[in-house]
Amino acid sequence: MSNELSPHVSDVTPGRGALRPARSWLHSDAPSLSLNGPWRFRLSPTASGPEDFAADGFDDHGWDSIPVPSHWVLEGDGAYGRPIYTNIQFPFPIDPPYVPDDNPTGDYRRHFDLPADWSDAERVLLRFDGVESMFRVWVNGVEVGGASGSRLAHEFDVTTAVREGDNTVAVRVHQWSAASYVEDQDQWWLPGIFRDVTLLARPVGGIEDVWLRTGFDGGHGRIEAEITADASAFPVTLRIPELDIEHVWTAPGAIAPLGVPDARPWSAEEPRLYGATVSTAAETITLRVGFRTVEIRGDLFLVNGRRVVFHGVNRHEAHPERGRVFDETHAREDLARMKRFNVNAIRTSHYPPHPRLLDLADELGFWVVLECDLETHGFDQVGWAGNPSDDPAWREVYLDRIRRTVERDKNHPGIVIWSLGNEAGTGGNLAAMSAWVHARDAGRPVHYEGDYTGEYTDIYSRMYASVPETEQIGADGARSPLLNCTPAQSARQRAKPFLLCEYAHAMGNGPGAFDQYEALVRQYPRLHGGFVWEWRDHGLLATASDGTPYYAYGGDFGEVVHDGNFVMDGMLLSNDVPSPSLFEFAAVTRPVDLVFDGEKMAVTNLRHTADTTDLSFRWRVEHDGVHVASGDLDVPVLAAGESGWAPLPPVTPAPDGETWLTVDVALAASTPWAPAGHVLATAQLDRTGRRPVPAVRQQGDWQPCDGNRSLGIAEFTGGSLVRLGDRPVTGPHLELFRAPTDNDESPSDGVEGSDDSIAGTSHADLWRRDGLDRLTARRIRVERTGDALRTLDKVSAANSAAWVMVESTWSIEGDELELRVEIEPSHGWRTVWPRIGIRFGLPDVAAPVDGAQWFGLGPLECYPDSLRAARTGHFTSTIRDLSVDYARPQETGHRSELRRLTLTSGAAEVLRIRTLADTRGRRPGFTLSRHTPQQIARAEHPFELTGSTTSHLIVDAAQHGLGSRACGPDVWPEFSLRPESRTIRLRIAAG
């Protein structure tokens, strides 16, 4: 069949039938009946099946049962199809407004009893809070209407369709429709009724809608009420008991602004809410009111008169088992976790979330950019030809979507910006949306990143601007043209507040450079921070053929068109485990800055509203990571934005080790999102006395030899290490390869990079081209002297003329074995290297090497451009916990600036390794894993890394940075690793 036989799916009308105008999502005492629960369900392959299922007496006993809310592709273990992941691509032909005949269509039915006491209701409404993508509704066999707008609320007037006693509701949901063209967000396509379905009894004399606009100016609050109700519903009473307010409006014309002199302001740091009711004789609406004023003054974005810095995340609704089905307990913990990691803002990418999430955001305290359910990114594939954003035929679709976005959520104080949508090009329909918002709500500005020239938006916004470009946006006096702007347009945009609506693409191991962006935000007031892409990975829990559970991404469900693991780009893993990047984010965005200066410390309160009375400042001193003293710091109370000084405690350096002073800023008392003692910021000061590095002992009288000998705890065959102590050990082998990160695998744009990159080619491709993953060695010579052994190897790859000379010298130094490795590359290497290191193999014997204790940076992995969360100390970990289970296996587990390392097997010490700094004071890092970089690189999922019989220790003189190249800038040149000569010195002893 063709779409001509099912024209509704290609209809660009946003709604039809008894669909009601948009209004707020209100907490009312009027009767309601949840229709959540089991529904009868049938899936058809096309949109044109018979509609007899909607008949009142239809027999559905042969149908399956499915929960509502849910996504049908996540139910029935694949019986109803599978999820599809795309980022930009449309998973159907680009032929707007048409969609294929093969269009999975779900038919739903359920019965409900209309309560007997609803007979006095003026109207009965049937509300759907979220259906993907287009649906039609019947009640007792009568079609009452249909709608599209998957993440938007729709209410139908079913007053004349319902009856006393038993009723039947039937819903037909099409996976694909014209609406799919404007819902091409970077996420899974998950059809079904996935939010609540509710029957509402609207009383005679009830309240249709309420909007309590609030403000806070000059230390006083104000309320401007908008009450939508029939004149017969009046009088209407506003009560805010905590503020002793009981105000009665006798008629619609009597409503006027109300001053609230005793109100305290709402902010993301001090989310002060007041319980309020708006009532008539027939109905009471309950709200929570927060007093704040949002304004743009010049190029500053202000709330309650103070500049806001957004330390934000983009948040999708995503759960590994439920998809976008809302779970309030999980959502509350998710937001609490954000607060614990210093996240203060949420961009609801790229649609309104479940309305309860915004209640939680108001309560816990977040600045919210509330985004409309709109994205047409797939039209980029065809040069934006046919993009609905500038097609008058789609105008009402766009306006309906923004109306339903704003009207539903307008009462939330946490929402400080309205966003028109995301990556939908530009055009007259977006301008019309902006005009509607400006007319409806003058109290919040309008955002849309795609309005590059600032024709219809109030904020200049960009995604993935590089550090230099961001500085050019923020700096006064900068004259360089901005993206897609003329000089005049550039000047206009620089006169506005600037937001990075997406930056620091957190895909896999990364990103780097959080601190560089934060430094710019502190330097240039026009820059107001931004929103990391994104909060969490979207992995869906699946099972491998052998029964192993894993988190699936694009392509794992047999999709014809997909975008792979690009959906796994959050700072939180799919199983709610924070990744190291989230700790790095928290360290960079700390609300209190600490700077050491001699015997005192400068303390700056970076917060928007709160002073420091809720914080405690603790210090501790450690010798080589061992605690020796601690106490409280005397820090003056600092208002938001203020700085002060605190004296540091006297510290006596350890005579034979390192001495570190650490200061923690923690919560002094419990909050709704964290316990007392939760650390918000940390700083360290090295108090170590000067300690010279032992000089290299010059050896003489080197003689050629066969390399078969023992040297202290080491045994060699042919110059190659075969044993240390009682353990077989292989190595050291030159290792220049790392299992490419998602950023490493991303093609260069050929414009801005850390090396002479090739447009369209990734670092990983260049590394494989140069054979870094398949190095081979040729031994040139083996030499010995009385207590030393030296080898020289030439390391290169097949089909390459470039090489690296590796000289390894083993010697006895007191009761330790020293290894000194000199690494020197030839000319001709044409790209950055992932690492410069040496690898040892530690085969399993009686018991495997399964853990590590180290003194160095930790406790989590850290890289050259991601070190802010690391601190110097003594740490212990199992080999399993040293690595992160990224959805696609890749480089992980590196710890920098190693001083000492003990490899363990159970409780037993196997080997002790001490590092010596090179002539420039640089120390190596280490990685300990059950797999080599080459093995890790071949796996697509963690479960594909099969059992290993060897542990692998890599000691790195240097690592390449992480960057954000999967969707953003490459590694900053300072942190790029170019081929260079390096030295690694280790002192080794048996356990």
Coordinates of N, CA and C in Angstrom, one line a residue, residues 90-230:
F90 N 18.6 10.1 8.7 CA 17.2 9.6 8.8 C 17.2 8.1 8.4
P91 N 16.5 7.3 9.2 CA 16.5 5.9 8.9 C 15.4 5.5 7.9
F92 N 15.0 6.5 7.1 CA 14.0 6.3 6.0 C 14.4 7.3 4.9
P93 N 13.9 7.1 3.7 CA 14.2 8.0 2.6 C 13.8 9.5 2.9
I94 N 14.6 10.4 2.4 CA 14.4 11.8 2.7 C 13.4 12.3 1.6
D95 N 12.1 12.2 1.9 CA 11.1 12.5 1.0 C 9.9 13.1 1.7
P96 N 10.2 14.3 2.3 CA 9.2 14.9 3.2 C 7.9 15.3 2.4
P97 N 6.7 15.2 3.0 CA 6.5 14.7 4.4 C 6.2 13.2 4.4
Y98 N 6.6 12.4 3.4 CA 6.2 11.0 3.3 C 7.2 10.1 4.0
V99 N 6.7 9.0 4.4 CA 7.5 8.0 5.1 C 7.2 6.6 4.4
P100 N 8.0 5.6 4.6 CA 7.8 4.4 3.9 C 6.5 3.7 4.2
D101 N 6.0 2.8 3.3 CA 4.9 1.9 3.6 C 5.2 1.0 4.8
D102 N 6.5 0.5 4.8 CA 6.9 -0.3 5.9 C 7.0 0.6 7.1
N103 N 6.0 0.7 7.9 CA 5.9 1.6 9.0 C 5.3 0.9 10.2
P104 N 6.1 0.4 11.1 CA 5.6 -0.3 12.3 C 4.6 0.5 13.0
T105 N 3.4 -0.1 13.2 CA 2.3 0.6 13.8 C 1.7 -0.3 15.0
G106 N 1.7 0.4 16.1 CA 1.2 -0.3 17.3 C -0.2 0.1 17.6
D107 N -1.1 -0.9 17.8 CA -2.5 -0.7 18.2 C -2.6 -1.1 19.7
Y108 N -3.1 -0.1 20.5 CA -3.3 -0.3 21.9 C -4.8 -0.3 22.3
R109 N -5.2 -1.1 23.2 CA -6.5 -1.0 23.8 C -6.5 -1.3 25.3
R110 N -7.4 -0.6 26.0 CA -7.6 -0.9 27.4 C -9.0 -0.5 27.8
H111 N -9.5 -1.1 28.8 CA -10.8 -0.7 29.4 C -10.6 0.1 30.7
F112 N -11.5 1.0 31.0 CA -11.5 1.7 32.3 C -12.9 2.0 32.7
D113 N -13.1 2.0 34.0 CA -14.4 2.4 34.6 C -14.4 3.9 34.9
L114 N -15.4 4.6 34.4 CA -15.5 6.0 34.7 C -16.1 6.1 36.1
P115 N -15.4 6.7 37.0 CA -16.0 6.9 38.4 C -17.3 7.5 38.4
A116 N -18.2 7.0 39.2 CA -19.6 7.4 39.3 C -19.7 8.9 39.6
D117 N -18.8 9.4 40.5 CA -18.9 10.8 40.9 C -18.3 11.7 39.9
W118 N -18.0 11.3 38.7 CA -17.6 12.2 37.6 C -18.7 12.7 36.8
S119 N -19.9 12.3 37.2 CA -21.1 12.7 36.4 C -21.3 14.2 36.4
D120 N -20.8 14.9 37.5 CA -20.9 16.3 37.6 C -19.8 17.1 36.9
A121 N -18.8 16.4 36.3 CA -17.7 17.1 35.7 C -18.2 17.9 34.5
E122 N -17.6 19.1 34.4 CA -17.9 19.9 33.2 C -17.4 19.3 31.9
R123 N -16.1 18.8 32.1 CA -15.5 18.2 30.9 C -14.6 17.0 31.4
V124 N -14.4 16.1 30.5 CA -13.5 15.0 30.8 C -12.4 15.0 29.7
L125 N -11.2 15.1 30.2 CA -10.1 15.2 29.2 C -9.2 13.9 29.3
L126 N -8.7 13.5 28.2 CA -7.8 12.4 28.1 C -6.4 13.0 27.7
R127 N -5.4 12.8 28.6 CA -4.1 13.4 28.5 C -3.0 12.4 28.1
F128 N -2.2 12.7 27.1 CA -1.1 11.9 26.8 C 0.2 12.8 26.9
D129 N 1.1 12.3 27.8 CA 2.3 13.1 28.0 C 3.5 12.8 27.1
G130 N 3.4 11.7 26.3 CA 4.4 11.4 25.4 C 4.2 10.2 24.6
V131 N 4.1 10.4 23.2 CA 3.8 9.2 22.3 C 4.7 9.5 21.1
E132 N 5.5 8.5 20.7 CA 6.3 8.6 19.5 C 5.8 7.6 18.4
S133 N 5.6 8.2 17.2 CA 5.7 9.6 16.8 C 4.4 10.3 16.5
M134 N 3.5 9.6 16.0 CA 2.2 10.1 15.7 C 1.1 9.2 16.1
F135 N 0.0 9.7 16.7 CA -1.0 8.7 17.2 C -2.4 9.3 17.0
R136 N -3.4 8.3 16.9 CA -4.8 8.6 16.8 C -5.5 7.9 18.0
V137 N -6.6 8.5 18.4 CA -7.3 8.0 19.7 C -8.8 7.8 19.4
W138 N -9.3 6.7 19.9 CA -10.7 6.4 19.9 C -11.2 6.1 21.3
V139 N -12.4 6.6 21.6 CA -13.0 6.3 22.9 C -14.4 5.7 22.6
N140 N -14.6 4.5 23.1 CA -15.8 3.7 22.8 C -16.2 3.7 21.3
G141 N -15.2 3.5 20.5 CA -15.4 3.4 19.1 C -15.5 4.7 18.3
V142 N -15.4 5.9 19.1 CA -15.5 7.2 18.4 C -14.1 7.8 18.3
E143 N -13.7 8.2 17.1 CA -12.4 8.8 17.0 C -12.5 10.2 17.6
V144 N -11.6 10.5 18.6 CA -11.7 11.8 19.2 C -10.5 12.7 18.7
G145 N -9.6 12.2 18.0 CA -8.5 13.1 17.5 C -7.2 12.4 17.3
G146 N -6.2 13.1 17.0 CA -4.8 12.6 16.8 C -3.9 13.8 17.0
A147 N -2.6 13.4 17.1 CA -1.6 14.4 17.3 C -0.2 13.9 17.1
S148 N 0.8 14.8 16.9 CA 2.2 14.4 16.8 C 2.9 15.4 17.6
G149 N 4.2 15.1 17.9 CA 5.0 15.9 18.8 C 5.3 14.9 20.0
S150 N 6.3 14.1 19.8 CA 6.5 12.9 20.6 C 6.7 13.3 22.1
R151 N 7.5 14.3 22.3 CA 7.8 14.6 23.7 C 7.0 15.8 24.3
L152 N 5.8 16.0 23.7 CA 4.9 17.1 24.1 C 3.6 16.5 24.6
A153 N 2.9 17.3 25.4 CA 1.7 16.8 26.0 C 0.5 17.2 25.1
H154 N -0.5 16.3 25.1 CA -1.7 16.5 24.3 C -2.9 16.1 25.1
E155 N -3.9 17.0 25.1 CA -5.2 16.7 25.9 C -6.3 16.7 24.9
F156 N -7.2 15.7 25.0 CA -8.4 15.6 24.1 C -9.6 15.7 25.0
D157 N -10.6 16.4 24.5 CA -11.9 16.5 25.2 C -12.7 15.3 24.8
V158 N -12.9 14.4 25.7 CA -13.7 13.2 25.5 C -15.0 13.2 26.2
T159 N -15.5 14.4 26.6 CA -16.7 14.5 27.4 C -17.8 13.7 26.8
T160 N -18.0 13.9 25.5 CA -19.2 13.3 24.8 C -19.0 11.9 24.4
A161 N -17.7 11.4 24.6 CA -17.4 10.0 24.2 C -17.5 9.0 25.3
V162 N -17.2 9.5 26.6 CA -17.2 8.6 27.7 C -18.6 8.4 28.2
R163 N -18.8 7.3 29.0 CA -20.1 6.9 29.6 C -19.9 6.3 31.0
E164 N -20.9 6.2 31.7 CA -20.9 5.6 33.0 C -20.4 4.2 32.9
G165 N -19.7 3.7 33.9 CA -19.2 2.3 33.9 C -18.1 2.0 33.0
D166 N -18.1 0.9 32.2 CA -17.0 0.5 31.4 C -16.9 1.3 30.1
N167 N -15.6 1.6 29.9 CA -15.2 2.4 28.7 C -14.0 1.7 28.0
T168 N -13.9 2.0 26.7 CA -12.7 1.4 26.0 C -12.0 2.6 25.3
V169 N -10.7 2.6 25.5 CA -9.9 3.6 24.8 C -8.9 2.8 23.9
A170 N -8.8 3.2 22.6 CA -8.0 2.6 21.6 C -7.0 3.6 21.0
V171 N -5.8 3.3 20.8 CA -4.8 4.2 20.3 C -4.0 3.5 19.2
R172 N -3.8 4.2 18.1 CA -3.0 3.7 17.1 C -1.7 4.6 17.0
V173 N -0.5 4.0 17.1 CA 0.7 4.7 17.1 C 1.6 4.3 15.9
H174 N 2.0 5.3 15.1 CA 2.8 5.0 14.0 C 4.3 5.4 14.3
Q175 N 5.2 4.5 14.1 CA 6.6 4.8 14.3 C 7.1 5.9 13.5
W176 N 6.7 5.9 12.2 CA 7.2 7.0 11.3 C 6.0 7.8 10.8
S177 N 6.2 9.1 10.8 CA 5.2 10.1 10.3 C 5.9 11.3 9.8
A178 N 5.1 12.3 9.3 CA 5.7 13.5 8.9 C 6.5 14.1 10.1
A179 N 6.0 13.9 11.3 CA 6.7 14.5 12.5 C 8.1 13.9 12.6
S180 N 8.4 12.8 12.1 CA 9.7 12.2 12.2 C 10.8 13.1 11.6
Y181 N 10.4 13.8 10.6 CA 11.4 14.7 9.9 C 11.8 15.9 10.8
V182 N 11.0 16.2 11.8 CA 11.4 17.3 12.7 C 11.8 16.8 14.1
E183 N 12.0 15.4 14.2 CA 12.4 14.8 15.5 C 13.6 14.0 15.3
D184 N 14.6 14.5 14.5 CA 15.8 13.8 14.2 C 16.9 14.1 15.2
Q185 N 16.6 14.0 16.5 CA 17.6 14.2 17.5 C 18.6 13.0 17.6
D186 N 19.8 13.4 18.1 CA 20.8 12.4 18.3 C 20.4 11.4 19.4
Q187 N 19.7 10.3 19.1 CA 19.2 9.4 20.1 C 18.6 8.2 19.4
W188 N 18.2 7.3 20.2 CA 17.5 6.1 19.7 C 16.1 6.5 19.3
W189 N 15.7 5.9 18.2 CA 14.3 5.9 17.8 C 13.5 4.8 18.5
L190 N 12.6 5.3 19.4 CA 11.9 4.3 20.3 C 10.4 4.6 20.3
P191 N 9.7 3.9 19.5 CA 8.3 4.2 19.4 C 7.4 3.7 20.5
G192 N 6.3 4.3 20.7 CA 5.3 3.8 21.7 C 4.8 4.9 22.5
I193 N 3.8 4.5 23.4 CA 3.3 5.4 24.4 C 4.2 5.3 25.6
F194 N 5.2 6.3 25.7 CA 6.3 6.1 26.7 C 6.1 7.1 27.9
R195 N 5.1 7.9 27.9 CA 4.8 8.7 29.1 C 3.4 8.4 29.6
D196 N 3.0 9.1 30.6 CA 1.8 8.8 31.3 C 0.5 9.1 30.4
V197 N -0.5 8.3 30.7 CA -1.8 8.5 30.1 C -2.8 8.7 31.3
T198 N -3.5 9.8 31.2 CA -4.3 10.2 32.4 C -5.7 10.7 31.9
L199 N -6.7 10.3 32.6 CA -8.1 10.8 32.4 C -8.3 11.9 33.5
L200 N -8.8 13.0 33.1 CA -9.0 14.2 34.0 C -10.4 14.6 34.0
A201 N -11.0 14.8 35.2 CA -12.3 15.3 35.4 C -12.2 16.8 35.7
R202 N -12.7 17.7 34.8 CA -12.5 19.1 35.0 C -13.8 19.6 35.6
P203 N -13.7 20.2 36.8 CA -14.9 20.6 37.5 C -15.6 21.9 37.0
V204 N -16.8 22.0 37.2 CA -17.5 23.3 36.9 C -16.9 24.3 37.9
G205 N -16.5 25.5 37.3 CA -15.9 26.5 38.2 C -14.4 26.2 38.5
G206 N -13.8 25.3 37.7 CA -12.4 25.0 37.9 C -11.5 26.0 37.2
I207 N -10.2 25.7 37.3 CA -9.2 26.6 36.8 C -8.5 25.9 35.6
E208 N -8.6 26.6 34.5 CA -8.1 26.0 33.2 C -6.6 26.1 33.2
D209 N -6.0 27.2 33.7 CA -4.6 27.4 33.7 C -4.2 28.4 34.7
V210 N -2.9 28.3 35.1 CA -2.3 29.2 36.1 C -0.9 29.5 35.6
W211 N -0.5 30.8 35.7 CA 0.9 31.1 35.5 C 1.2 32.2 36.6
L212 N 2.0 31.8 37.5 CA 2.5 32.8 38.5 C 3.9 33.3 38.1
R213 N 3.9 34.3 37.3 CA 5.2 35.0 37.0 C 5.8 35.6 38.2
T214 N 7.1 35.4 38.4 CA 7.7 36.0 39.6 C 8.9 36.8 39.2
G215 N 9.2 37.7 40.1 CA 10.4 38.5 40.0 C 11.1 38.8 41.3
F216 N 12.3 39.2 41.3 CA 13.0 39.6 42.5 C 13.9 40.8 42.2
D217 N 13.5 41.9 42.7 CA 14.3 43.2 42.4 C 14.4 44.0 43.7
G218 N 15.5 44.6 43.9 CA 15.7 45.5 45.0 C 15.4 44.8 46.4
G219 N 15.7 43.5 46.4 CA 15.5 42.8 47.7 C 14.1 42.3 47.9
H220 N 13.2 42.6 47.0 CA 11.8 42.2 47.2 C 11.3 41.3 46.0
G221 N 10.3 40.5 46.4 CA 9.7 39.6 45.3 C 8.4 40.3 44.8
R222 N 8.0 39.7 43.7 CA 6.7 40.2 43.1 C 6.1 39.0 42.4
I223 N 4.8 39.0 42.3 CA 4.0 38.0 41.5 C 3.1 38.7 40.6
E224 N 3.2 38.2 39.3 CA 2.2 38.7 38.3 C 1.4 37.4 37.9
A225 N 0.2 37.3 38.3 CA -0.6 36.1 38.1 C -1.4 36.2 36.8
E226 N -1.5 35.1 36.1 CA -2.3 34.9 35.0 C -3.2 33.7 35.3
I227 N -4.5 34.0 35.4 CA -5.5 32.9 35.8 C -6.4 32.7 34.6
T228 N -6.5 31.5 34.1 CA -7.4 31.2 33.0 C -8.6 30.4 33.6
A229 N -9.7 31.1 33.7 CA -10.9 30.5 34.3 C -12.1 31.3 33.8
D230 N -13.3 30.7 33.8 CA -14.5 31.4 33.5 C -14.7 32.4 34.6

